[in-house]
Amino acid sequence: MSTLALQNVTYKYEGSSKNIFKDVNMDFEKGKVYTIVGKSGAGKSTLLNLLAGLDTATEGSVTYENENLAEMNRNRYRAKNAGIIFQGLNLLTNATAIDNIVLSMNISGVSERNKKAKTYSLLEKVGISKEKATRKILKLSGGEQQRVAIARALAHDPELIVADEPTGNLDKQTEDSILKIFSSLAHDEGKCVIIVTHSKKVTNIADEMWGLDKGVFRQMTKDKK
Amino acid sequence: MYIISNAIKNLFRNKGRNILIAAVTLAIIISAVVTLTINNASSVIIDEARLDIASRVDISIDLFTHGRDGRQTITVEQYVSFADSAYLRHTVFQAEMQAWFGNFFAVGDFEMGLTPPPDPNMPHSPVGKLTGHSEPSHISGFGTYRHFVEGRMFESINEAIITEELANLNSLQLGDIIHIESAFQHGKHFELEIVGIFSHEVDEVEAFQSIVWEMMGFSLPSMISQNEIFTSFETLMSVGWETADGLDMRLEYYLRNPNDLVRFEAEVRAKGLPDVFGVTINQAALDRVTGPLEGMRSAAMTFTIVILILGAIVLVLVSYLAIRERKYEVGVLRAMGMERGKIACGIFSEAIMITALCLIIGLGAGSAIAQPMADRLLAGEVETQAEAVMGAEEGGRVLMSGGQVQTDDPASGYRPISDIEVAIGMDVIIQIIFIALALAAVSSVIGIIRITQYEPLKILRERA
């Protein structure tokens, strides 16, 4: 049973007559990793924004647990149900790594007593040491920032993880460990992980792979990639 | 709670921006503290002066408009009845009687004084004045140009005090009885016991004007101040007066509230006060006393208004620029699912914290600056006014009947308030808190309104 679904979704930018994609129907289930591939500018990130509740479809609907995102409190959805890893990371650059994550937990209403301890544990999981955890984001490398962004997306233990090029800035070793985490989140913890990527390594962990080309989504087999 | 803790962290995360906002806020608060403190202290003093001067009502003929017409149309009883009013807190009774001395000479009158008039029913030539006071402390000059040589102030009925010159001329001593009659109303006579003898210093202006009067042939004994005898108002009224002929009633009515002047006038008019009489306060004196303070207060208020307006504009601009800087931060928070209201609350909390800090520093600094600032401003105002009134005081002096030097300047004798003690009171603190809240609102609301109207994706796309 799908947790997130696109039903006849058409999207075009405000003021534009050109559809980015048209009549898209997709179902995303818990316990699976999905990857979306396609050329730059094909509309992958736009699709991710719809799934993350940051934008609404021009036509059709995106539903989460059978509830239309356009009609529900999308702030609450982003805060509680979805963990978003942006391509641009979108971290609070003048705050520390730990502050970014604790703030995310606070916004999500995480009731954890010792949020800092949980944060350190999360950061450690993505390869950020305690010392680096207290540094301001601007004083971390691109790869470290990306890992902080991943940790932040996982901080409130969301059912759905939406990631846009989450391993773009990571070295091979870190990429492997991050992918293991994504895989484990889906396969061991039963979460739905949706990743937009260009990386073949990422597609390797996918249970389903979708391609976006000229506004059309097609399910792809790993052989076809 | 996390909104507050995040707001506190944000204060330190964005030091430069917040220091700029704090500097502007602090400047506004210090200025407001100084000017409001000065303004409030001035207001208190002005109100006190107003109560002191503007509450004193004179009922007299408007000589410029009516000449001396109608002087007889008001009786002594009416004057006294006016004092019976709920609007008054106090009345000082005072009256001057043109006097003829029965058993002693007046200074400057060796021929006429004891000479009985040809017709006792005809008015005598006055040789002096008998002045009745309900409150001896209100007799002018005691402690300055009048000093007791011996004896004391009158206390009981039929007691009087006389000048040293009058006593020496007639070898009068304490305990002697002097006989005084009304120069204008036959049969109104007094037997008064001398209980005090005082000296009366004649200043240079009075001496000079006496010479001028003498040279012009107008040197009458009744115009010589040494011939003024003081007794109680009760004594003066004890003979019973049907008319005010030869009497100059000078009652001072003190209002409970200076704003009751119109109501008090309506009341005395209803009691029969003719239109030729004016019911007035000494506005000129009030203006002279409070002028510099009013000037200072006005300057302080103008400064406050200018500072508040300019400060608010600067604050809005700084905040606007700061908010533009923060647009990305807001976009990230919104993308993380933070509600608009919570973001607004966070921004407002930051503004409140900056303002609260500035408020504490501003109150301390403002209170330290207020006193020297007030002294300097007031000194300037006093100097300006002193130059303006210098000519009016000296040039307007004339010698009046009875020998007293008076001036045609109604504010003569009044000095402007030249000292002020300013201190921050609760009223200023409350006013400053309101101003501070307004500043916090100004520095955050515009930004909040602007920033929260954006959708997070729009902000983040702009950034990208």
XYZ file of C-alpha atoms in Angstrom:
689
model
C 0.000 0.000 0.000
C 1.398 3.335 -1.038
C 2.268 5.927 1.570
C 2.841 8.702 -0.942
C 1.135 8.905 -4.299
C 1.020 11.178 -7.300
C -2.294 11.102 -9.134
C -2.465 12.705 -12.566
C -0.011 15.337 -11.489
C 0.756 18.081 -13.945
C 3.131 20.869 -13.102
C 4.076 24.078 -14.774
C 5.755 27.138 -13.375
C 3.626 30.129 -12.549
C 3.110 32.262 -15.620
C 4.431 29.572 -17.925
C 2.371 27.556 -20.353
C 4.911 24.769 -20.658
C 4.325 21.677 -18.587
C 7.346 20.389 -16.716
C 5.573 17.097 -16.486
C 2.060 15.975 -17.233
C -0.371 13.414 -15.832
C 2.197 11.703 -13.647
C 1.000 8.773 -11.591
C 3.383 7.238 -9.091
C 3.088 5.305 -5.867
C 5.734 5.206 -3.166
C 5.624 2.537 -0.520
C 7.193 2.223 2.890
C 10.182 -0.079 3.168
C 11.548 0.814 -0.248
C 14.243 2.997 -1.717
C 13.230 4.875 -4.861
C 15.610 6.707 -7.113
C 14.666 9.246 -9.734
C 17.109 9.875 -12.494
C 17.120 12.159 -15.435
C 18.953 14.938 -17.158
C 19.592 18.221 -15.472
C 16.588 20.505 -15.842
C 14.269 17.572 -16.495
C 12.163 18.431 -13.440
C 13.495 15.969 -10.856
C 13.925 18.591 -8.126
C 10.525 20.043 -8.949
C 9.020 16.638 -8.407
C 10.882 16.351 -5.135
C 9.519 19.716 -4.021
C 6.016 18.420 -4.638
C 6.755 15.286 -2.647
C 8.303 17.356 0.151
C 5.230 19.571 0.378
C 7.158 22.637 -0.611
C 5.109 23.171 -3.728
C 1.724 22.122 -5.051
C 0.767 20.538 -8.322
C -0.826 22.633 -11.031
C -3.230 19.795 -11.647
C -3.785 16.454 -9.970
C -2.885 15.630 -6.398
C -0.073 14.416 -4.218
C -1.378 12.377 -1.320
C 0.317 11.257 1.854
C -1.448 8.457 3.677
C -4.408 9.174 1.386
C -4.549 12.798 2.405
C -4.112 15.476 -0.241
C -0.997 17.491 0.599
C -2.520 20.595 -0.948
C -5.278 20.459 1.625
C -3.304 19.470 4.685
C -1.000 21.518 6.902
C 2.170 21.194 4.847
C 4.295 22.811 7.572
C 3.279 20.015 9.862
C 3.889 17.462 7.110
C 7.425 18.752 6.549
C 8.090 19.026 10.245
C 6.837 15.605 11.250
C 6.383 13.268 8.331
C 9.034 14.143 5.810
C 12.769 14.481 6.151
C 14.136 16.618 3.348
C 17.704 16.726 2.093
C 17.998 19.651 -0.264
C 20.427 19.800 -3.129
C 21.503 23.208 -1.836
C 21.572 21.748 1.703
C 19.750 24.763 3.152
C 21.441 24.702 6.506
C 21.569 27.659 8.868
C 25.103 28.647 7.990
C 25.818 30.848 11.006
C 24.633 28.176 13.417
C 26.549 25.093 14.523
C 25.836 21.630 13.168
C 24.336 20.639 16.474
C 22.117 23.725 16.601
C 20.796 22.994 13.111
C 19.746 19.545 14.161
C 18.388 20.397 17.591
C 16.339 23.201 16.034
C 14.926 20.750 13.501
C 13.945 18.439 16.372
C 12.321 21.317 18.198
C 10.340 22.368 15.142
C 9.188 18.774 14.722
C 8.194 18.586 18.369
C 10.547 15.708 19.164
C 9.956 14.873 22.777
C 13.418 13.411 23.311
C 14.757 14.686 26.629
C 18.384 14.753 25.699
C 18.272 16.117 22.193
C 21.958 16.921 22.182
C 22.917 13.343 22.938
C 20.669 12.098 20.138
C 22.155 14.722 17.841
C 25.721 13.680 18.599
C 24.734 10.092 17.932
C 23.145 11.021 14.598
C 26.136 13.082 13.560
C 28.467 10.294 14.512
C 26.381 7.972 12.360
C 26.977 10.204 9.336
C 30.652 10.671 10.194
C 30.724 14.015 11.975
C 32.821 14.100 15.126
C 31.790 15.800 18.375
C 34.366 18.469 17.793
C 33.004 19.278 14.343
C 29.453 19.129 15.620
C 30.033 22.332 17.549
C 31.497 24.193 14.586
C 29.500 26.652 12.571
C 28.304 25.224 9.258
C 30.443 27.663 7.302
C 33.513 26.173 8.963
C 32.724 22.694 7.723
C 33.670 21.305 4.320
C 31.053 20.729 1.620
C 30.968 17.003 2.366
C 30.614 17.627 6.083
C 27.815 20.076 5.457
C 26.063 17.496 3.331
C 26.307 14.966 6.140
C 24.879 17.475 8.584
C 21.995 18.040 6.184
C 21.392 14.280 6.084
C 21.518 14.032 9.860
C 19.066 16.906 10.129
C 16.625 15.174 7.777
C 16.724 12.082 9.979
C 16.592 13.937 13.286
C 12.844 13.714 13.759
C 12.629 10.134 12.611
C 10.367 10.803 9.599
C 8.400 8.120 7.742
C 9.426 9.611 4.448
C 12.880 10.741 3.387
C 13.161 12.896 0.306
C 16.696 13.576 -0.845
C 18.031 15.604 -3.749
C 21.529 14.498 -4.739
C 22.401 13.555 -1.145
C 25.819 12.139 -1.943
C 26.959 14.725 -4.464
C 29.731 16.137 -2.316
C 30.765 13.011 -0.483
C 33.874 10.969 -0.836
C 33.501 7.333 -1.778
C 33.833 5.998 1.740
C 31.291 8.396 3.207
C 28.974 7.867 0.267
C 28.974 4.164 0.981
C 28.173 4.651 4.622
C 25.389 7.147 3.828
C 23.872 4.795 1.298
C 23.975 2.041 3.872
C 22.021 4.293 6.184
C 19.395 5.015 3.507
C 19.140 1.352 2.691
C 18.795 0.429 6.324
C 16.170 3.144 6.893
C 14.031 1.628 4.166
C 14.695 -2.044 4.577
C 15.187 -2.315 8.341
C 13.084 0.543 9.663
C 10.373 0.447 7.022
C 10.662 4.012 5.833
C 10.084 5.309 2.361
C 13.244 6.777 0.866
C 13.047 8.779 -2.369
C 16.309 9.970 -3.866
C 16.953 12.135 -6.886
C 20.386 11.313 -8.158
C 22.813 11.094 -10.997
C 24.934 8.562 -9.135
C 24.987 4.959 -10.299
C 26.018 3.927 -6.822
C 22.854 5.370 -5.416
C 20.703 3.639 -7.980
C 22.278 0.402 -6.907
C 20.493 0.518 -3.577
C 17.157 1.405 -5.154
C 14.245 -0.991 -5.080
C 12.593 1.002 -7.840
C 14.169 3.386 -10.273
C 12.291 6.004 -12.262
C 13.493 8.071 -15.109
C 12.222 11.482 -16.100
C 12.630 12.524 -19.674
C 10.791 15.261 -21.557
C 8.123 15.471 -18.920
C 7.420 11.766 -18.874
C 8.165 9.405 -15.996
C 9.059 5.853 -16.749
C 9.885 3.072 -14.389
C 13.262 1.695 -15.243
C 14.892 -1.577 -14.533
C 18.383 -1.657 -13.162
C 19.494 -3.370 -16.370
C 18.244 -0.468 -18.437
C 20.068 2.198 -16.538
C 10.496 27.739 24.683
C 12.861 26.712 21.891
C 11.835 29.852 20.037
C 13.225 31.961 22.868
C 16.418 29.945 23.191
C 16.909 30.087 19.423
C 16.271 33.833 19.517
C 18.966 34.218 22.186
C 21.392 32.231 20.065
C 20.488 34.332 17.040
C 21.496 37.461 18.932
C 25.030 36.163 19.063
C 24.983 34.534 15.635
C 24.320 37.890 13.996
C 26.384 40.176 16.179
C 27.113 42.909 13.644
C 23.539 43.381 12.614
C 22.233 43.263 16.163
C 24.862 45.697 17.439
C 23.737 48.165 14.774
C 20.090 47.767 15.743
C 21.016 47.992 19.439
C 23.039 51.174 18.856
C 20.115 52.907 17.167
C 17.671 51.636 19.784
C 19.976 52.690 22.603
C 20.366 56.184 21.172
C 16.605 56.537 20.962
C 16.050 55.198 24.470
C 18.729 57.390 26.060
C 17.326 60.455 24.306
C 13.824 59.520 25.335
C 14.884 58.901 28.957
C 16.673 62.256 29.156
C 13.933 64.266 27.537
C 11.069 62.511 29.287
C 12.813 62.874 32.639
C 13.357 66.572 31.990
C 9.847 66.943 30.692
C 8.258 65.212 33.665
C 10.367 67.062 36.225
C 9.545 70.327 34.463
C 5.871 69.470 34.412
C 5.843 68.842 38.149
C 7.596 72.150 38.854
C 5.397 74.026 36.391
C 2.303 72.521 37.975
C 3.543 73.564 41.402
C 4.293 77.062 40.160
C 0.927 77.160 38.489
C -0.703 76.120 41.727
C 1.258 78.786 43.533
C 0.864 81.653 41.077
C -2.005 80.818 38.797
C -4.189 79.715 41.669
C -3.993 83.217 43.145
C -6.923 85.222 41.880
C -7.138 88.996 42.046
C -10.440 90.780 41.899
C -9.891 94.343 40.841
C -11.046 96.924 38.378
C -9.538 96.666 34.979
C -8.109 100.198 35.010
C -7.076 100.133 31.380
C -10.603 99.409 30.257
C -12.760 101.087 32.840
C -10.594 103.659 34.613
C -11.702 103.909 38.210
C -15.413 103.784 37.394
C -17.495 101.582 39.539
C -15.053 101.515 42.425
C -17.881 102.144 44.851
C -20.156 99.471 43.513
C -18.599 96.672 45.551
C -18.780 96.504 49.272
C -16.313 95.200 51.813
C -18.830 92.471 52.662
C -18.892 91.363 49.040
C -15.125 91.090 48.952
C -15.256 88.955 52.056
C -18.212 86.913 50.800
C -16.278 85.935 47.680
C -13.914 84.040 49.955
C -16.737 81.721 50.905
C -16.352 79.413 47.933
C -15.839 75.711 47.447
C -13.378 76.488 44.667
C -11.008 78.159 47.086
C -8.521 76.465 49.314
C -7.371 79.650 50.992
C -7.894 83.391 51.082
C -5.464 86.055 52.236
C -7.316 89.109 53.460
C -5.578 92.418 53.069
C -6.813 96.010 52.927
C -5.227 99.426 53.000
C -6.905 102.381 54.640
C -5.934 105.953 53.827
C -5.191 107.138 57.340
C -5.068 110.278 59.352
C -2.960 110.133 62.485
C -4.737 111.512 65.510
C -2.098 111.821 68.242
C 1.263 111.680 66.465
C 3.049 113.174 63.530
C 3.578 111.525 60.188
C 7.055 111.526 58.749
C 7.330 114.605 56.511
C 4.255 116.279 58.002
C 5.076 118.664 60.803
C 2.284 121.140 60.117
C -0.705 119.123 59.079
C -0.581 116.017 61.193
C -2.133 117.140 64.417
C -4.078 120.012 62.960
C -7.728 119.191 63.267
C -9.528 119.573 59.954
C -11.777 122.611 59.676
C -14.844 120.409 59.361
C -14.554 117.037 61.085
C -17.228 115.647 58.756
C -15.150 116.463 55.696
C -12.419 114.040 54.547
C -9.027 114.617 56.096
C -5.877 114.687 54.050
C -4.391 111.241 54.455
C -0.982 111.234 56.044
C -0.297 107.544 56.026
C -1.716 104.100 55.549
C -3.082 101.538 57.909
C -2.766 98.148 56.326
C -4.637 95.143 57.656
C -3.354 91.647 56.968
C -4.914 88.314 57.811
C -1.516 86.722 57.427
C 1.475 88.730 58.632
C 3.799 86.427 56.714
C 2.341 87.871 53.506
C 3.475 91.418 54.350
C 6.099 92.183 51.766
C 9.642 93.014 52.686
C 10.027 91.331 56.038
C 13.282 89.474 55.901
C 14.569 91.617 53.034
C 14.121 95.405 53.282
C 12.063 95.398 56.463
C 13.491 94.192 59.776
C 12.204 94.294 63.317
C 14.155 96.656 65.496
C 12.227 95.729 68.582
C 9.026 93.990 69.556
C 7.161 91.495 67.485
C 4.558 91.044 64.805
C 0.950 91.877 65.707
C -1.037 88.899 66.887
C -4.174 90.113 68.605
C -6.826 92.642 67.748
C -5.844 96.326 68.035
C -2.128 95.580 67.885
C 0.052 97.322 65.327
C 3.629 97.663 64.155
C 5.181 100.951 63.014
C 8.374 102.080 61.320
C 11.459 103.082 63.236
C 11.296 106.595 61.723
C 7.726 107.073 62.851
C 8.593 105.859 66.345
C 11.663 108.086 66.623
C 9.827 111.138 65.303
C 7.118 110.796 67.929
C 9.151 109.108 70.684
C 6.792 106.203 70.472
C 7.647 103.009 72.318
C 6.315 99.510 72.558
C 3.073 99.532 74.487
C 2.120 103.078 73.476
C -1.339 103.594 72.086
C -1.684 105.434 68.789
C -4.885 106.968 67.451
C -5.619 106.530 63.777
C -8.668 107.557 61.765
C -9.926 106.872 58.290
C -9.158 109.906 56.166
C -12.294 109.368 54.123
C -14.906 107.915 56.453
C -15.673 109.992 59.451
C -15.925 108.120 62.728
C -13.893 105.121 61.732
C -11.095 105.312 64.224
C -8.682 102.958 65.885
C -6.807 102.876 69.180
C -3.838 100.614 68.481
C -1.106 99.357 70.780
C 2.390 99.369 69.333
C 3.826 95.834 69.649
C 6.640 96.086 67.124
C 8.941 98.652 65.540
C 10.665 97.878 62.259
C 13.203 99.465 60.002
C 12.423 100.159 56.384
C 15.342 100.411 54.025
C 14.816 102.709 51.092
C 16.559 101.503 48.001
C 18.264 103.766 45.504
C 15.386 103.810 43.075
C 12.857 104.666 45.759
C 15.111 107.400 47.163
C 15.654 108.874 43.728
C 11.969 108.835 42.897
C 11.139 110.452 46.267
C 13.431 113.334 45.351
C 11.766 113.656 41.984
C 8.308 113.676 43.556
C 9.446 116.297 46.097
C 10.927 118.476 43.390
C 7.673 118.263 41.504
C 5.782 119.353 44.621
C 3.972 116.056 45.151
C 5.742 115.007 48.298
C 2.796 114.023 50.464
C 3.303 112.150 53.755
C 0.895 109.455 52.632
C 3.284 108.605 49.824
C 6.149 107.958 52.224
C 6.641 104.333 53.076
C 7.717 105.150 56.652
C 4.133 106.209 57.360
C 2.714 102.762 56.737
C 1.366 101.022 59.805
C 0.453 97.369 59.838
C -2.240 95.675 61.825
C -4.450 92.642 61.470
C -7.247 92.463 58.919
C -9.582 91.679 61.782
C -8.599 94.940 63.474
C -9.100 96.914 60.284
C -12.523 95.397 59.765
C -13.547 95.779 63.414
C -14.967 99.263 62.939
C -17.465 98.050 60.387
C -17.365 99.373 56.851
C -20.514 100.149 54.933
C -18.587 101.279 51.866
C -15.040 100.827 50.670
C -14.348 104.592 50.494
C -10.730 105.191 51.421
C -10.124 101.471 51.518
C -8.145 99.513 49.038
C -9.246 95.912 49.329
C -6.534 93.531 48.230
C -7.842 90.074 48.882
C -5.922 87.165 47.434
C -8.148 84.237 46.610
C -6.332 80.925 46.129
C -8.072 78.350 43.989
C -7.894 74.681 44.820
C -7.403 74.037 41.141
C -6.175 76.776 38.788
C -8.499 75.383 36.139
C -11.469 76.486 38.259
C -10.912 80.158 37.455
C -13.843 80.389 35.075
C -16.166 78.618 37.497
C -15.020 80.806 40.374
C -15.579 83.933 38.294
C -19.079 82.766 37.435
C -19.734 82.276 41.137
C -18.526 85.740 42.175
C -20.428 87.341 39.304
C -23.511 85.606 40.637
C -22.701 87.126 44.019
C -22.852 90.567 42.444
C -19.386 91.353 41.177
C -19.820 94.053 38.519
C -18.439 93.620 35.047
C -15.935 96.438 35.541
C -14.071 94.176 37.909
C -11.769 91.601 36.477
C -11.180 88.186 37.985
C -7.675 87.406 36.930
C -4.528 85.492 37.668
C -1.035 86.880 37.298
C -0.284 85.269 33.976
C 2.762 87.447 33.419
C 4.302 86.251 36.671
C 3.502 82.656 35.809
C 5.097 83.110 32.420
C 8.181 84.649 33.952
C 8.610 81.963 36.578
C 7.932 79.036 34.323
C 9.111 80.521 31.028
C 12.579 78.958 30.989
C 11.190 75.618 32.109
C 8.522 75.756 29.428
C 11.222 76.622 26.930
C 13.369 73.758 28.083
C 10.448 71.367 28.099
C 9.432 72.432 24.652
C 13.000 72.007 23.348
C 13.239 68.608 25.031
C 9.930 67.438 23.567
C 10.841 68.657 20.093
C 14.132 66.823 20.406
C 12.317 63.680 21.558
C 9.889 63.780 18.672
C 12.664 64.347 16.139
C 14.767 61.563 17.656
C 11.807 59.186 17.762
C 10.853 59.864 14.158
C 14.400 59.758 12.804
C 15.255 56.807 15.010
C 12.168 54.922 13.897
C 13.024 55.572 10.243
C 16.606 54.404 10.736
C 15.395 51.419 12.706
C 12.925 50.461 9.986
C 15.648 50.737 7.350
C 18.161 48.760 9.395
C 15.548 46.153 10.214
C 14.453 45.997 6.605
C 18.018 45.366 5.500
C 18.489 42.872 8.308
C 15.370 41.030 7.285
C 16.561 40.849 3.688
C 19.654 39.204 5.106
C 17.500 36.827 7.082
C 15.298 35.844 4.204
C 17.313 32.708 3.586
C 17.186 31.757 7.259
C 13.420 32.166 7.212
C 13.223 30.093 4.041
C 15.182 27.273 5.715
C 13.013 27.401 8.833
C 9.849 27.349 6.766
C 11.202 24.453 4.708
C 11.830 22.613 7.968
C 8.173 23.080 8.766
C 8.281 26.004 11.171
C 5.032 27.934 11.251
C 4.940 31.578 10.177
C 3.704 32.631 13.607
C 6.601 30.941 15.350
C 9.114 32.582 13.047
C 7.472 35.948 13.700
C 7.532 35.202 17.412
C 11.254 34.415 17.202
C 12.054 37.630 15.322
C 9.940 39.647 17.738
C 11.624 37.953 20.694
C 14.999 38.975 19.351
C 13.806 42.568 18.967
C 12.382 42.500 22.492
C 15.635 41.150 23.932
C 17.735 43.770 22.167
C 15.300 46.451 23.275
C 15.215 45.173 26.852
C 18.990 45.268 27.034
C 19.004 48.769 25.570
C 16.262 49.719 28.012
C 18.376 48.737 31.018
C 21.490 50.468 29.699
C 19.448 53.413 28.452
C 17.731 53.972 31.777
C 21.085 54.001 33.567
C 22.855 56.191 31.040
C 19.853 58.452 30.579
C 19.474 59.068 34.280
C 23.177 59.970 34.502
C 22.938 62.399 31.607
C 19.558 63.931 32.433
C 20.674 66.205 35.291
C 23.643 67.893 33.588
C 21.640 68.168 30.399
C 18.736 69.781 32.252
C 21.074 72.197 34.041
C 22.650 73.244 30.791
C 19.388 73.649 28.911
C 17.757 75.541 31.752
C 20.727 77.872 32.210
C 20.484 78.792 28.555
C 16.763 79.446 28.778
C 17.130 81.517 31.970
C 19.831 83.625 30.347
C 17.682 84.239 27.311
C 14.721 85.277 29.420
C 16.823 87.447 31.707
C 17.931 89.503 28.734
C 14.346 89.854 27.571
C 12.963 91.118 30.879
C 15.894 93.242 32.044
C 14.470 96.468 30.659
C 10.911 95.740 31.696
C 11.784 95.400 35.389
C 13.885 98.512 35.810
C 12.167 100.873 33.405
C 8.712 100.243 34.722
C 9.279 101.208 38.374
C 7.162 104.043 39.772
C 6.608 105.480 43.236
C 3.093 104.789 44.421
C 1.044 106.349 47.173
C 2.309 105.266 50.559
C 5.850 105.569 49.356
C 6.150 102.017 48.063
C 8.061 101.546 44.913
C 5.995 99.514 42.526
C 6.292 98.747 38.911
C 3.826 98.486 36.090
C 5.257 95.047 35.326
C 2.860 92.522 36.870
C 5.645 89.949 36.965
C 7.892 92.213 38.976
C 9.417 90.395 41.907
C 9.027 87.007 40.320
C 12.162 85.209 39.323
C 12.306 82.405 36.823
C 12.929 78.922 38.133
C 16.599 78.364 37.492
C 17.175 75.068 39.292
C 15.661 71.751 38.505
C 16.229 68.369 40.037
C 15.542 65.599 37.620
C 15.260 61.976 38.569
C 13.760 58.997 36.847
C 10.426 58.135 38.348
C 8.036 55.290 37.760
C 6.078 57.413 35.301
C 9.171 57.857 33.115
C 10.020 54.169 33.381
C 6.512 53.214 32.268
C 6.636 55.693 29.393
C 10.047 54.396 28.335
C 8.833 50.801 28.466
C 6.010 51.728 26.098
C 8.444 53.514 23.800
C 10.767 50.517 23.943
C 7.906 48.168 23.062
C 6.982 50.438 20.176
C 10.603 50.376 18.995
C 10.678 46.597 19.240
C 7.454 46.484 17.253
C 8.804 48.919 14.660
C 12.043 47.004 14.304
C 10.352 43.667 13.854
C 6.801 44.013 12.589
C 7.635 45.428 9.165
C 10.189 42.718 8.615
C 7.891 40.030 9.948
C 5.068 41.102 7.666
C 7.378 41.174 4.688
C 9.225 37.988 5.362
C 6.338 35.754 6.288
C 4.479 36.478 3.086
C 7.043 34.484 1.120
C 6.689 30.814 0.463
C 9.796 28.874 1.565
C 10.481 27.461 -1.885
C 10.472 30.944 -3.387
C 13.077 32.120 -0.867
C 15.255 29.071 -1.355
C 15.021 29.289 -5.141
C 16.133 32.943 -4.972
C 19.092 31.824 -2.900
C 19.905 29.053 -5.328
